[in-house]
Structure formats: C-alpha cells, structure tokens
Coordinates of C-alpha atoms in Angstrom, one line a residue:
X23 CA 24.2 6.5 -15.2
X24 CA 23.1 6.0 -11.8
X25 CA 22.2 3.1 -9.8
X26 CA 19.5 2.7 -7.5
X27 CA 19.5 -0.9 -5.9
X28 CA 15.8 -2.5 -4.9
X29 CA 16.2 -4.6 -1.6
X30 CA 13.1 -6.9 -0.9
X31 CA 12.7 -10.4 1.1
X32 CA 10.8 -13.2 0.2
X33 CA 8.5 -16.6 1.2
X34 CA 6.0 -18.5 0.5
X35 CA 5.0 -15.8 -2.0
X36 CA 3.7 -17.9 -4.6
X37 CA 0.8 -19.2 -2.7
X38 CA -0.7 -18.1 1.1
X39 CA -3.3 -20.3 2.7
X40 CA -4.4 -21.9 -0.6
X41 CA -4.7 -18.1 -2.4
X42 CA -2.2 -18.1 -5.4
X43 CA -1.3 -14.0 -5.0
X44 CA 1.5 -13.9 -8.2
X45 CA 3.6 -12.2 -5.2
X46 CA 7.1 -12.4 -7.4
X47 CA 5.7 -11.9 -10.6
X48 CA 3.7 -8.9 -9.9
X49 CA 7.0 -7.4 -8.0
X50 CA 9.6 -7.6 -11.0
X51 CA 6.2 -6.6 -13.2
X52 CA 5.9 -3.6 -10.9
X53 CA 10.0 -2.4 -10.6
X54 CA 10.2 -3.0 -14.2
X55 CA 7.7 -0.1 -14.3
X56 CA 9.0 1.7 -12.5
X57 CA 12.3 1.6 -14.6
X58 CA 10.5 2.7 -17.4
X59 CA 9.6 6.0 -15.4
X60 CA 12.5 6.8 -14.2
X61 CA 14.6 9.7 -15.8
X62 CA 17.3 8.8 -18.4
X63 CA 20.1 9.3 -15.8
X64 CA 19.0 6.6 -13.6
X65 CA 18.6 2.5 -13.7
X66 CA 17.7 -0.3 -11.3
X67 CA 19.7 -3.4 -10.1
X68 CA 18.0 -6.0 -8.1
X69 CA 18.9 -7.9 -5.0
X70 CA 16.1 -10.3 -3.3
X71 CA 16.8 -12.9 -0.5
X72 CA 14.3 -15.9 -0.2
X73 CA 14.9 -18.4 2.6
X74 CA 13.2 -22.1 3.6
X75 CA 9.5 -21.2 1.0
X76 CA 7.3 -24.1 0.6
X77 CA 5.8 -23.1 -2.3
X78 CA 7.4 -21.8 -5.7
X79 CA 8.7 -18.9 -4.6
X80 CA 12.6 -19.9 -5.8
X81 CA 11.3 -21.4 -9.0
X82 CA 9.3 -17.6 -9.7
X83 CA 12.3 -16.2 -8.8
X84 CA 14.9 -17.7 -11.0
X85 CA 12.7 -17.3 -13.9
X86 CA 12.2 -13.7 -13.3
X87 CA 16.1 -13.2 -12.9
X88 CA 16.1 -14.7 -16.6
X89 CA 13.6 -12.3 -17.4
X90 CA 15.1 -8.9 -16.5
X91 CA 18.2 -7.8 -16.1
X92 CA 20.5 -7.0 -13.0
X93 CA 18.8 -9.2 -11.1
X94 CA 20.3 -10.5 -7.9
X95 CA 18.9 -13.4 -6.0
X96 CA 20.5 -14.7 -2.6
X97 CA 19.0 -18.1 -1.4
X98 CA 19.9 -18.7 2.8
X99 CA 20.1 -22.4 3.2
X100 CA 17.3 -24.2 4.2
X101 CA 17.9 -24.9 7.1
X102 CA 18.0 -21.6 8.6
X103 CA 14.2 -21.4 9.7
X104 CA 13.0 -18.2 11.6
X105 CA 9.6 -19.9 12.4
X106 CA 6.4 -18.2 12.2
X107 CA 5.7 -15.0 13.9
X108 CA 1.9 -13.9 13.8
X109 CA 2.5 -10.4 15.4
X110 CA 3.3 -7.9 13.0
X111 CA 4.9 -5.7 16.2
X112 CA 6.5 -8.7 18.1
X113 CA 10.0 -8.4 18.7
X114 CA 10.8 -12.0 17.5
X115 CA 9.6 -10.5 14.3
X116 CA 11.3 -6.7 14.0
X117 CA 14.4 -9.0 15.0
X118 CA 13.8 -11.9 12.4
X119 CA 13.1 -8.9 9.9
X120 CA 16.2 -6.9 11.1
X121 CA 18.5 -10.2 10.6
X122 CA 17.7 -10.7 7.1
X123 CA 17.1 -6.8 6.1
X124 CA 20.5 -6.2 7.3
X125 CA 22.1 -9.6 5.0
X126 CA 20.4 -8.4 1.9
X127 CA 21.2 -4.5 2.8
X128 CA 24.9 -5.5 3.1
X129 CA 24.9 -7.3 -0.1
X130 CA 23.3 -4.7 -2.0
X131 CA 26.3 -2.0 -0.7
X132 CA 28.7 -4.2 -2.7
X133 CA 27.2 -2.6 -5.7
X134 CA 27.8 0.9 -7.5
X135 CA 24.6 2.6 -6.5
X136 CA 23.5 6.0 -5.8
X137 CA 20.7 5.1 -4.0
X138 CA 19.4 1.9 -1.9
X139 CA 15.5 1.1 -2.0
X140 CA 14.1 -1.0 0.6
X141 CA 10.8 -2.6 -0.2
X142 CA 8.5 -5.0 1.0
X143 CA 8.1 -7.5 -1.8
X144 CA 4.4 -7.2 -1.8
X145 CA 3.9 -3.5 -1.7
X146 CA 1.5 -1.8 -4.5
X147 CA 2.9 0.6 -6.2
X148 CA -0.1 2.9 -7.4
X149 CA 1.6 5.3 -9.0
X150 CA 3.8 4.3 -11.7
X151 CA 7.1 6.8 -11.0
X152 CA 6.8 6.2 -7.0
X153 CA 10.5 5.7 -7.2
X154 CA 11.4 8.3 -9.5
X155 CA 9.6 11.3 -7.4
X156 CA 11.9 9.6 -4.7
X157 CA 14.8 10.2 -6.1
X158 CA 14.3 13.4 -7.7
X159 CA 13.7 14.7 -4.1
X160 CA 16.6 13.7 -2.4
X161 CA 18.9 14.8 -5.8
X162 CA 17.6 18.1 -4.9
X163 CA 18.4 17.9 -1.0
X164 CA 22.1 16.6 -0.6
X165 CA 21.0 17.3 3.4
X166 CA 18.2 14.2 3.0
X167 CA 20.0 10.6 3.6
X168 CA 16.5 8.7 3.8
X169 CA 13.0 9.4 2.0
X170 CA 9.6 7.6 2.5
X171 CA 6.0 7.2 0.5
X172 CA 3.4 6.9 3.3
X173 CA 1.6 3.2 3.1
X174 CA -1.7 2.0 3.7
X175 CA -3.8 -1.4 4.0
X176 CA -6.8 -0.7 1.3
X177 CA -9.3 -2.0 3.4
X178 CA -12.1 -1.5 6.0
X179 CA -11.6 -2.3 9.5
X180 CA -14.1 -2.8 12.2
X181 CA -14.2 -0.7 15.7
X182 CA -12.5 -4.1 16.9
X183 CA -9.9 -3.7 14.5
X184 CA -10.7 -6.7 12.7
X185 CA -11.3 -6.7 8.6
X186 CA -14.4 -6.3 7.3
X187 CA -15.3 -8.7 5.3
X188 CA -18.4 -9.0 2.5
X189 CA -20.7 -12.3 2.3
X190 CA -17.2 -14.1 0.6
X191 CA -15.2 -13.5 3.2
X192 CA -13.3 -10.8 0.8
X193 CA -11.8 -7.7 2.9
X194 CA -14.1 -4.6 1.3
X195 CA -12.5 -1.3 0.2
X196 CA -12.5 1.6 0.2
X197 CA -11.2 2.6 4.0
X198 CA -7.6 3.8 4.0
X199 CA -6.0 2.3 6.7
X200 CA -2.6 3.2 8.1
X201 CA 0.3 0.3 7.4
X202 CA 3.3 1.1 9.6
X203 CA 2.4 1.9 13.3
X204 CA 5.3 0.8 15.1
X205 CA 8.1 2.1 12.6
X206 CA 6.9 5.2 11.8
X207 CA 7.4 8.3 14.1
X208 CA 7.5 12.2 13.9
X209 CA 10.5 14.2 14.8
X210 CA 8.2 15.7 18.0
X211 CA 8.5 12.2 18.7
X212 CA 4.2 11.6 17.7
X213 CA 3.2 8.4 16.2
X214 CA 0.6 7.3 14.0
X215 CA -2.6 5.4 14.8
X216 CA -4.4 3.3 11.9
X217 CA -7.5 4.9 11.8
X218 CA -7.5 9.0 10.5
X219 CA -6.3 11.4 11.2
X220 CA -3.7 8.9 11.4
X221 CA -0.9 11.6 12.6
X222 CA -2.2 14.9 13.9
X223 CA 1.1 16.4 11.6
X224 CA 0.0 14.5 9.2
X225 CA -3.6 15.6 8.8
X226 CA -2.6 19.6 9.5
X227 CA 0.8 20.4 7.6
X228 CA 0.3 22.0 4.4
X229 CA 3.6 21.1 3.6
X230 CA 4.4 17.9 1.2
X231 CA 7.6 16.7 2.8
X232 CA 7.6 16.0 6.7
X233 CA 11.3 15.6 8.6
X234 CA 11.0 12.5 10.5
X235 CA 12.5 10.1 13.1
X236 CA 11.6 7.2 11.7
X237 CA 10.0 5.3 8.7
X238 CA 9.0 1.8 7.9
X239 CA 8.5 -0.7 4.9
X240 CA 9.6 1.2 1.8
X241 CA 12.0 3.4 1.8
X242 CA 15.1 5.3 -0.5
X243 CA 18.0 5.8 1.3
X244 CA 21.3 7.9 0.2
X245 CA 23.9 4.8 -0.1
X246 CA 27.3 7.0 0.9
X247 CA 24.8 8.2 4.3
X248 CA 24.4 4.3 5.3
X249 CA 27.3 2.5 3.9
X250 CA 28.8 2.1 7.3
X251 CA 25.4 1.3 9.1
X252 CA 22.9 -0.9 8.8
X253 CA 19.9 -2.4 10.2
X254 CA 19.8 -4.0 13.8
X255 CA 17.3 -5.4 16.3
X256 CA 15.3 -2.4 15.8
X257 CA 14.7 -3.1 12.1
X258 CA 13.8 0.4 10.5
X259 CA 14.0 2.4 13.9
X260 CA 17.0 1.4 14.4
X261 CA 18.3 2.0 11.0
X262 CA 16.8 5.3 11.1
X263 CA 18.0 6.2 14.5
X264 CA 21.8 5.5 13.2
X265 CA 21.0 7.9 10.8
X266 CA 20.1 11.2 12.6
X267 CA 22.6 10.5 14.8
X268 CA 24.9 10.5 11.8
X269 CA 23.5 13.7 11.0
X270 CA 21.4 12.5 8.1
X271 CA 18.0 13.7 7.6
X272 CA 14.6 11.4 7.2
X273 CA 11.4 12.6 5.4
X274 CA 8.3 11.5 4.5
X275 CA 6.5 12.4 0.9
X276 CA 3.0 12.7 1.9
X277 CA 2.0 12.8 -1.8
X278 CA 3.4 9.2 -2.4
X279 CA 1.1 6.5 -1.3
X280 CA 2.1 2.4 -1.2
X281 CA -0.6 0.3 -0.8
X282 CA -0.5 -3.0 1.4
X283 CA -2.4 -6.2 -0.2
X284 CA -4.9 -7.7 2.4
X285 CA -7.1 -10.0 0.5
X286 CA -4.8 -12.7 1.8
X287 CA -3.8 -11.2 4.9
X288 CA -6.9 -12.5 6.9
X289 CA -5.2 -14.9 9.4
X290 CA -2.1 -12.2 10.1
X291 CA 1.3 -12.9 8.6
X292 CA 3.3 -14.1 8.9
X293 CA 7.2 -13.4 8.2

C-alpha cells in the first residue's frame, strides 16, 4: 500500500467575520472522499498545523482526528503570532506561508509516503478523484516530481477587480476566475492573469498536461524528488524552482479544476 500524505494549514477556520464556513469539517469530509476514490493500492495520512485561532478551529480539529484515521495534527504555541496580512501577493505573506509550509512539509517527510499533497485547507474539490487522477499521472511519468489541478475563485469580478455582489451582498457566480497569479508560471516563463484567457498556453494547447515552472496552492509532489528540499521565502516558486534545478519536472493537469470559496472572502484574507 502506498502513502500519500495531505499537508494543509489552518486558522480561524471555524468562523470569518461572523460567517460560520465549517472550514475543518468540510476538509476531512472532502479527503475522506477522496480516499474512497482512490485506487486500492493507495491510502491517505494526514498532517495539519493550526497556530494562535480565535475561534474553534483546534476543538474541530481534534474531533476530526478522532474521527478518521491517520490523522496528524501539529499545534505551534500560541504565542507565535504572524499577524495579519491583507495582500494575498505581499511578501510578509508568501514568507509567513513559506515558514509554516515548510514546518508542516518537514513533518509530513517523517512519514512512509509515496507522494506528498499540499493543499489549501479550504480548497473545493469538485471532482471527487482530484487526487487520484494525480497520482495516476505521475505513476505513469517517473520523469514528473510535481503535478498541479488548475484553481479558480467561482465568482464574478468587476472591471475594477472587485466582487460582484447581488442585493445581499453575496459574491454571484458563474465567472471563473483565475486563483493563483503570483505562483503560477509557464516554462516560457508567461504568467497567468485572472480574467480569460487566463494564460495564452493555456487557452491554445490541445494538450492536457502543460510542463511548468511553477505552481501554487495544491499540488502532488514525488516525496524521494523533495525529501532534501523544501519550501523557502518564495513559498511555491521557490519550492518549485528547487525542483527543476534538481532536474525534476512540474506539470499542470488542465482537466483538474479546484475551486476557491469566496462567499467569505469579501474583506481579503487574511493568513
């Protein structure tokens, strides 16, 4: 049996600005899922890190760790406070994300696994074998060390690039709008914009599986290509740069799509 260990962060996941979003539950509801879709040779282990919450994120936690099995849960002591950090691109943020990535992605190496999945804890996971179509790629390719779904907000934005919200002050659907600007990034060296065509590579290529420099958010990596590396000041860039120049090879699945709640996203988040 092989392992594929799930990496995600968490706080304040429990309640954000007075909306209870279920953020734990609906994450062990949606890897357990996934589990049941994968193919018989292949399980899940767990590792999540939560630091300083003021909500219930622990207490969600713990009781999910009950729940399922091979859960891992690593609590950073309260007073280790990263503060808030509005911009999702800031560089007090990639760093505060690369910091913790990299504690949880160490951990998580400890463990017999194939396969290392890094996830945002709040990710939406349409289809319900996302992880196994992962895998089954990069069993095929030895040559692949990293492999990505493509995410989006589900939302409409304005030409101002603000939410569009209806009479409730609910974002409205229906828009597809691109997650991961600053991580992800072609091997021509292109980036994406938010709006379609989104990546002119992306839009053209008949091709499902694009080689790429870099990816962001969610992502399967080969654990023997990263067990000597890990994430750094550059968060996924950085990762992914360590990679290629490891020799390792990144790609994204253009028929895998993550969604990105925003219903409670509406004053920017923060980390």
């Amino acid at each position: 049996m092989k392992n594929i260990a799930v990496c995600s962060l968490f706080k304040d996941s429990v309640s954000w600005h007075g909306i209870q979003t279920d953020q734990v539950n609906k994450f062990f509801e949606t890897m357990d899922t996934q589990k049941q879709n994968l193919s018989e040779n292949f399980d899940i282990s767990i590792s999540v890190l939560e630091n300083n919450s003021a909500d219930d994120t622990e207490k969600h936690i713990r009781a999910n760790q009950k729940k399922y099995e091979n859960v891992h849960f690593l609590k950073l002591s309260d007073s280790l406070n990263l503060g808030e950090v509005r911009s999702v691109s800031s560089s007090e943020r990639i760093n505060a994300l690369g910091f913790l990535a990299n504690l949880l992605f160490s951990f998580a190496k400890n463990f017999n696994s194939e396969y290392i999945l890094w996830t945002e804890s709040d990710l939406i996971f349409p289809q319900k074998d996302t992880i196994n179509q992962l895998v089954e790629k990069m069993e095929s390719d030895k040559s692949i060390s990293a492999i990505s779904p493509v995410i989006f907000f589900d939302a409409d934005m304005s030409e101002n690039g603000n939410f569009k919200c209806d009479s409730n002050g609910k974002l409205s659907k229906g828009y597809k709008y691109f997650y991961d600007t600053w991580a992800y990034e072609n091997k021509n060296t292109s980036t994406w914009t938010n709006n379609p065509p989104y990546n002119i590579e992306y839009a053209l290529t008949k091709e499902r599986y694009i080689e790429m420099n870099a990816v962001g958010s969610s992502c399967l990596f080969r654990t023997a290509d990263v067990k000597d590396i890990s994430f750094d000041d550059q968060a996924f860039k950085g990762i992914c740069s360590k990679i290629i120049s490891n020799g390792g090879k990144i790609f994204l699945d253009k028929e895998l799509e993550i969604l990105h709640p925003t219903n409670y996203y509406m004053k920017q988040r923060l980390i």
